[in-house]
Amino acid sequence: MILVGLTGGIGSGKSTVSQLLASHGAVIVDADAITRQLQAPGQPLLKLIAERFGNDVLDSDGSLLRQKLANQVFGNAEALADLNKIVHPAVGREMARLIDEQRAGDNVVVLDIPLLAENPRSGLSGVIVVDIDPELAVGRLVSQRGMSEQDARSRIERQTSREKRREIADWVIDNGGDLASLESQVKLVWKWMQTLEHAGPDAGNVIPPETSK
Ligand code: ADP
């Protein structure tokens, strides 16, 4: 397995890059998609969330009311820590399981993690960062994803800086251009990815904060 980390700020185009890489043949392990799957109606994780935050966060069909949950944890460090304690281990286990499934094979596996710069992983074959001017990201989030400008700005502000993210990159994709430019850059990065060394036995593990400095 070649294991490549993929990250980028919200609105950078990371999901678009991930889809393009999948179309070239990469296997995608997507932290956000796994989180959504584990929070689908009937999943054990939802029961734990409802036990802590009340049945109000569930709709009548059992689906998670994300905005209600977000309202409870916004600006409340203790509630957010509790939510993370419930969600992160389950997502981490599922990601580890999917990586393990690929470990002995020859696939190029993409670990798609929004907060990779904040939570580094060991032994990756390489790291791709999708880079964009934050102003352009705000524009795309507002015009194409229907976010309010204020929401887009505050989400970007809460993330690590563009510079910090670029520091962990072995390859930077500049998504300041049009989709055709993005597609041609992904073609190049896909070629590069296939030249990388296979990942070691510990590849993909979370590096504990005290040793990652
Ligand atoms: P992320 O996953 O990083 O939050 P997305 O891949 O969802 O970002 O991209 C944000 C929005 O911008 C999406 O609607 C996407 O279709 C659009 N987009 C991505 N790259 C480009 C581009 N180069 N030109 C125009 N729109 C783009």
mmCIF file of C-alpha atoms and ligand atoms in Angstrom:
data_model
loop_
_atom_site.group_PDB
_atom_site.id
_atom_site.type_symbol
_atom_site.label_atom_id
_atom_site.label_comp_id
_atom_site.label_asym_id
_atom_site.label_seq_id
_atom_site.Cartn_x
_atom_site.Cartn_y
_atom_site.Cartn_z
ATOM 1 C CA MET A 1 0.000 0.000 0.000
ATOM 2 C CA ILE A 2 1.083 3.503 -0.805
ATOM 3 C CA LEU A 3 -0.599 5.731 1.795
ATOM 4 C CA VAL A 4 -0.949 9.417 1.015
ATOM 5 C CA GLY A 5 -2.451 12.036 3.328
ATOM 6 C CA LEU A 6 -4.736 14.611 1.699
ATOM 7 C CA THR A 7 -5.745 17.770 3.486
ATOM 8 C CA GLY A 8 -6.908 21.310 2.874
ATOM 9 C CA GLY A 9 -8.975 23.969 4.577
ATOM 10 C CA ILE A 10 -12.737 24.086 4.214
ATOM 11 C CA GLY A 11 -13.650 25.264 0.710
ATOM 12 C CA SER A 12 -10.143 24.550 -0.628
ATOM 13 C CA GLY A 13 -11.422 21.880 -3.014
ATOM 14 C CA LYS A 14 -10.163 18.884 -1.032
ATOM 15 C CA SER A 15 -13.323 16.824 -1.683
ATOM 16 C CA THR A 16 -13.132 17.622 -5.389
ATOM 17 C CA VAL A 17 -9.495 16.464 -5.473
ATOM 18 C CA SER A 18 -10.438 13.328 -3.559
ATOM 19 C CA GLN A 19 -13.144 12.493 -6.134
ATOM 20 C CA LEU A 20 -10.733 13.093 -9.012
ATOM 21 C CA LEU A 21 -8.123 10.826 -7.392
ATOM 22 C CA ALA A 22 -10.787 8.142 -6.916
ATOM 23 C CA SER A 23 -11.576 8.357 -10.639
ATOM 24 C CA HIS A 24 -7.885 7.683 -11.363
ATOM 25 C CA GLY A 25 -8.057 4.551 -9.189
ATOM 26 C CA ALA A 26 -7.102 5.679 -5.682
ATOM 27 C CA VAL A 27 -8.828 4.054 -2.714
ATOM 28 C CA ILE A 28 -10.235 6.837 -0.534
ATOM 29 C CA VAL A 29 -10.464 6.646 3.252
ATOM 30 C CA ASP A 30 -12.478 9.775 4.020
ATOM 31 C CA ALA A 31 -12.714 10.908 7.657
ATOM 32 C CA ASP A 32 -15.805 13.075 7.077
ATOM 33 C CA ALA A 33 -17.643 10.373 5.110
ATOM 34 C CA ILE A 34 -16.892 7.807 7.837
ATOM 35 C CA THR A 35 -18.160 10.245 10.478
ATOM 36 C CA ARG A 36 -21.422 10.657 8.534
ATOM 37 C CA GLN A 37 -21.803 6.883 8.055
ATOM 38 C CA LEU A 38 -21.297 6.242 11.754
ATOM 39 C CA GLN A 39 -23.927 8.903 12.545
ATOM 40 C CA ALA A 40 -26.591 7.450 10.224
ATOM 41 C CA PRO A 41 -29.953 6.534 11.807
ATOM 42 C CA GLY A 42 -29.764 3.383 13.933
ATOM 43 C CA GLN A 43 -25.985 3.470 14.401
ATOM 44 C CA PRO A 44 -24.795 2.791 17.970
ATOM 45 C CA LEU A 45 -22.883 6.089 17.983
ATOM 46 C CA LEU A 46 -26.131 8.065 17.672
ATOM 47 C CA LYS A 47 -27.477 6.377 20.772
ATOM 48 C CA LEU A 48 -24.412 7.518 22.723
ATOM 49 C CA ILE A 49 -24.786 11.067 21.374
ATOM 50 C CA ALA A 50 -28.474 11.152 22.363
ATOM 51 C CA GLU A 51 -27.664 9.810 25.836
ATOM 52 C CA ARG A 52 -25.286 12.723 26.403
ATOM 53 C CA PHE A 53 -27.063 15.548 24.529
ATOM 54 C CA GLY A 54 -30.709 14.509 24.780
ATOM 55 C CA ASN A 55 -33.211 13.114 22.271
ATOM 56 C CA ASP A 56 -33.737 16.673 20.972
ATOM 57 C CA VAL A 57 -30.717 16.192 18.729
ATOM 58 C CA LEU A 58 -32.544 13.394 16.878
ATOM 59 C CA ASP A 59 -35.277 13.864 14.293
ATOM 60 C CA SER A 60 -38.441 11.738 14.396
ATOM 61 C CA ASP A 61 -36.888 9.352 11.843
ATOM 62 C CA GLY A 62 -33.843 8.908 14.088
ATOM 63 C CA SER A 63 -31.477 11.029 11.992
ATOM 64 C CA LEU A 64 -29.050 13.434 13.622
ATOM 65 C CA LEU A 65 -30.086 17.098 13.715
ATOM 66 C CA ARG A 66 -26.576 18.438 13.153
ATOM 67 C CA GLN A 67 -27.481 22.069 13.700
ATOM 68 C CA LYS A 68 -29.101 21.318 17.086
ATOM 69 C CA LEU A 69 -26.034 19.391 18.170
ATOM 70 C CA ALA A 70 -23.754 22.147 16.861
ATOM 71 C CA ASN A 71 -25.742 24.723 18.881
ATOM 72 C CA GLN A 72 -25.131 22.722 22.058
ATOM 73 C CA VAL A 73 -21.384 22.436 21.592
ATOM 74 C CA PHE A 74 -20.717 25.872 20.089
ATOM 75 C CA GLY A 75 -18.795 27.955 22.619
ATOM 76 C CA ASN A 76 -19.049 25.182 25.243
ATOM 77 C CA ALA A 77 -15.626 23.556 25.589
ATOM 78 C CA GLU A 78 -16.833 20.829 27.947
ATOM 79 C CA ALA A 79 -19.707 19.762 25.693
ATOM 80 C CA LEU A 80 -17.407 19.774 22.665
ATOM 81 C CA ALA A 81 -14.843 17.648 24.515
ATOM 82 C CA ASP A 82 -17.601 15.180 25.439
ATOM 83 C CA LEU A 83 -18.783 14.983 21.835
ATOM 84 C CA ASN A 84 -15.234 14.432 20.602
ATOM 85 C CA LYS A 85 -14.747 11.702 23.219
ATOM 86 C CA ILE A 86 -17.768 9.904 21.790
ATOM 87 C CA VAL A 87 -17.110 10.422 18.077
ATOM 88 C CA HIS A 88 -13.326 10.444 17.596
ATOM 89 C CA PRO A 89 -12.473 6.947 18.886
ATOM 90 C CA ALA A 90 -15.205 5.348 16.767
ATOM 91 C CA VAL A 91 -14.106 7.200 13.625
ATOM 92 C CA GLY A 92 -10.454 6.409 14.408
ATOM 93 C CA ARG A 93 -11.200 2.690 14.760
ATOM 94 C CA GLU A 94 -13.084 2.575 11.464
ATOM 95 C CA MET A 95 -10.306 4.440 9.643
ATOM 96 C CA ALA A 96 -7.717 2.073 11.127
ATOM 97 C CA ARG A 97 -9.788 -0.912 10.008
ATOM 98 C CA LEU A 98 -10.030 0.397 6.427
ATOM 99 C CA ILE A 99 -6.282 1.141 6.316
ATOM 100 C CA ASP A 100 -5.466 -2.322 7.695
ATOM 101 C CA GLU A 101 -7.586 -3.897 4.967
ATOM 102 C CA GLN A 102 -5.306 -2.252 2.385
ATOM 103 C CA ARG A 103 -1.970 -2.613 4.160
ATOM 104 C CA ALA A 104 -0.653 -5.739 2.449
ATOM 105 C CA GLY A 105 -1.850 -4.759 -1.046
ATOM 106 C CA ASP A 106 -0.520 -2.498 -3.795
ATOM 107 C CA ASN A 107 -3.267 0.118 -3.928
ATOM 108 C CA VAL A 108 -2.635 3.823 -3.669
ATOM 109 C CA VAL A 109 -4.711 4.778 -0.646
ATOM 110 C CA VAL A 110 -5.677 8.367 0.130
ATOM 111 C CA LEU A 111 -6.248 9.341 3.726
ATOM 112 C CA ASP A 112 -8.596 12.303 3.358
ATOM 113 C CA ILE A 113 -8.432 14.209 6.660
ATOM 114 C CA PRO A 114 -9.445 17.887 7.066
ATOM 115 C CA LEU A 115 -7.362 18.314 10.244
ATOM 116 C CA LEU A 116 -4.224 16.406 9.243
ATOM 117 C CA ALA A 117 -1.929 19.355 10.056
ATOM 118 C CA GLU A 118 -3.460 19.554 13.553
ATOM 119 C CA ASN A 119 -3.473 15.752 14.081
ATOM 120 C CA PRO A 120 -0.493 14.264 12.261
ATOM 121 C CA ARG A 121 -0.273 10.602 11.236
ATOM 122 C CA SER A 122 2.815 8.418 11.219
ATOM 123 C CA GLY A 123 4.596 6.767 8.307
ATOM 124 C CA LEU A 124 2.722 8.296 5.382
ATOM 125 C CA SER A 125 4.252 7.821 1.941
ATOM 126 C CA GLY A 126 3.507 11.498 1.249
ATOM 127 C CA VAL A 127 1.188 14.416 2.030
ATOM 128 C CA ILE A 128 -0.820 16.500 -0.461
ATOM 129 C CA VAL A 129 -2.162 19.895 0.585
ATOM 130 C CA VAL A 130 -4.865 21.639 -1.435
ATOM 131 C CA ASP A 131 -4.019 25.310 -1.112
ATOM 132 C CA ILE A 132 -6.234 28.295 -1.772
ATOM 133 C CA ASP A 133 -6.495 31.973 -0.879
ATOM 134 C CA PRO A 134 -9.006 32.041 2.027
ATOM 135 C CA GLU A 135 -10.970 34.812 0.287
ATOM 136 C CA LEU A 136 -11.523 32.577 -2.723
ATOM 137 C CA ALA A 137 -12.589 29.728 -0.425
ATOM 138 C CA VAL A 138 -15.168 32.023 1.207
ATOM 139 C CA GLY A 139 -16.484 32.985 -2.245
ATOM 140 C CA ARG A 140 -16.870 29.342 -3.334
ATOM 141 C CA LEU A 141 -18.469 28.266 -0.063
ATOM 142 C CA VAL A 142 -21.027 31.070 -0.366
ATOM 143 C CA SER A 143 -21.765 30.779 -4.098
ATOM 144 C CA GLN A 144 -21.536 27.002 -4.525
ATOM 145 C CA ARG A 145 -22.291 25.469 -1.154
ATOM 146 C CA GLY A 146 -24.920 27.947 0.028
ATOM 147 C CA MET A 147 -23.082 28.943 3.213
ATOM 148 C CA SER A 148 -23.479 32.379 4.725
ATOM 149 C CA GLU A 149 -20.382 34.537 4.427
ATOM 150 C CA GLN A 150 -20.134 34.856 8.204
ATOM 151 C CA ASP A 151 -20.327 31.086 8.712
ATOM 152 C CA ALA A 152 -17.685 30.475 6.027
ATOM 153 C CA ARG A 153 -15.343 33.052 7.555
ATOM 154 C CA SER A 154 -15.716 31.799 11.118
ATOM 155 C CA ARG A 155 -15.102 28.179 10.057
ATOM 156 C CA ILE A 156 -11.948 29.166 8.191
ATOM 157 C CA GLU A 157 -10.749 31.240 11.156
ATOM 158 C CA ARG A 158 -11.151 28.291 13.532
ATOM 159 C CA GLN A 159 -8.870 26.113 11.382
ATOM 160 C CA THR A 160 -5.104 26.094 11.278
ATOM 161 C CA SER A 161 -3.467 28.703 9.047
ATOM 162 C CA ARG A 162 -2.738 28.249 5.361
ATOM 163 C CA GLU A 163 0.998 28.493 6.161
ATOM 164 C CA LYS A 164 0.931 25.790 8.877
ATOM 165 C CA ARG A 165 -0.894 23.441 6.542
ATOM 166 C CA ARG A 166 1.579 24.036 3.720
ATOM 167 C CA GLU A 167 4.470 23.163 6.075
ATOM 168 C CA ILE A 168 3.410 19.502 6.143
ATOM 169 C CA ALA A 169 3.055 19.235 2.345
ATOM 170 C CA ASP A 170 5.207 17.111 0.077
ATOM 171 C CA TRP A 171 3.044 18.315 -2.832
ATOM 172 C CA VAL A 172 0.909 21.455 -2.955
ATOM 173 C CA ILE A 173 -2.073 21.676 -5.299
ATOM 174 C CA ASP A 174 -2.919 25.298 -6.076
ATOM 175 C CA ASN A 175 -6.700 25.483 -6.474
ATOM 176 C CA GLY A 176 -6.789 29.191 -7.323
ATOM 177 C CA GLY A 177 -7.609 28.419 -10.948
ATOM 178 C CA ASP A 178 -10.531 26.800 -12.773
ATOM 179 C CA LEU A 179 -11.610 23.152 -12.646
ATOM 180 C CA ALA A 180 -9.584 22.306 -15.770
ATOM 181 C CA SER A 181 -6.442 23.522 -14.005
ATOM 182 C CA LEU A 182 -7.341 21.423 -10.963
ATOM 183 C CA GLU A 183 -7.868 18.342 -13.120
ATOM 184 C CA SER A 184 -4.505 18.686 -14.831
ATOM 185 C CA GLN A 185 -2.730 19.140 -11.481
ATOM 186 C CA VAL A 186 -4.448 16.021 -10.131
ATOM 187 C CA LYS A 187 -3.211 14.056 -13.172
ATOM 188 C CA LEU A 188 0.349 15.090 -12.296
ATOM 189 C CA VAL A 189 0.014 14.362 -8.598
ATOM 190 C CA TRP A 190 -1.468 10.932 -9.389
ATOM 191 C CA LYS A 191 1.669 10.092 -11.426
ATOM 192 C CA TRP A 192 3.859 11.240 -8.518
ATOM 193 C CA MET A 193 1.830 9.262 -5.977
ATOM 194 C CA GLN A 194 2.531 6.046 -7.832
ATOM 195 C CA THR A 195 6.307 6.602 -7.494
ATOM 196 C CA LEU A 196 6.158 6.860 -3.690
ATOM 197 C CA GLU A 197 7.475 4.249 -1.301
ATOM 198 C CA HIS A 198 5.123 1.736 0.205
ATOM 199 C CA ALA A 199 3.995 2.677 3.702
ATOM 200 C CA GLY A 200 5.423 0.911 6.753
ATOM 201 C CA PRO A 201 3.567 -1.292 9.252
ATOM 202 C CA ASP A 202 2.667 1.631 11.549
ATOM 203 C CA ALA A 203 1.567 3.920 8.723
ATOM 204 C CA GLY A 204 -1.569 5.925 9.308
ATOM 205 C CA ASN A 205 -1.509 5.768 13.115
ATOM 206 C CA VAL A 206 -2.286 8.967 14.988
ATOM 207 C CA ILE A 207 0.889 10.506 16.416
ATOM 208 C CA PRO A 208 0.201 11.379 20.070
ATOM 209 C CA PRO A 209 0.385 15.189 20.606
ATOM 210 C CA GLU A 210 3.367 15.073 22.995
ATOM 211 C CA THR A 211 5.624 13.421 20.373
ATOM 212 C CA SER A 212 4.424 15.334 17.312
ATOM 213 C CA LYS A 213 6.007 18.664 18.199
HETATM 214 P P1 ADP B 1 -13.623 21.185 0.490
HETATM 215 O O1 ADP B 1 -13.874 19.704 0.421
HETATM 216 O O2 ADP B 1 -12.172 21.509 0.588
HETATM 217 O O3 ADP B 1 -14.427 21.911 1.521
HETATM 218 P P2 ADP B 1 -14.920 21.265 -2.114
HETATM 219 O O4 ADP B 1 -14.172 20.274 -2.924
HETATM 220 O O5 ADP B 1 -16.286 20.879 -1.626
HETATM 221 O O6 ADP B 1 -14.035 21.831 -0.911
HETATM 222 O O7 ADP B 1 -14.991 22.630 -2.956
HETATM 223 C C1 ADP B 1 -15.768 23.751 -2.499
HETATM 224 C C2 ADP B 1 -16.707 24.203 -3.623
HETATM 225 O O8 ADP B 1 -15.924 24.773 -4.673
HETATM 226 C C3 ADP B 1 -17.472 23.051 -4.239
HETATM 227 O O9 ADP B 1 -18.759 23.486 -4.580
HETATM 228 C C4 ADP B 1 -16.659 22.697 -5.490
HETATM 229 O O10 ADP B 1 -17.460 22.155 -6.511
HETATM 230 C C5 ADP B 1 -16.105 24.057 -5.882
HETATM 231 N N1 ADP B 1 -14.787 24.023 -6.532
HETATM 232 C C6 ADP B 1 -13.702 23.304 -6.179
HETATM 233 N N2 ADP B 1 -12.663 23.601 -6.969
HETATM 234 C C7 ADP B 1 -13.079 24.538 -7.843
HETATM 235 C C8 ADP B 1 -12.445 25.261 -8.928
HETATM 236 N N3 ADP B 1 -11.165 25.091 -9.235
HETATM 237 N N4 ADP B 1 -13.197 26.152 -9.602
HETATM 238 C C9 ADP B 1 -14.488 26.369 -9.267
HETATM 239 N N5 ADP B 1 -15.144 25.729 -8.283
HETATM 240 C C10 ADP B 1 -14.451 24.824 -7.566
#
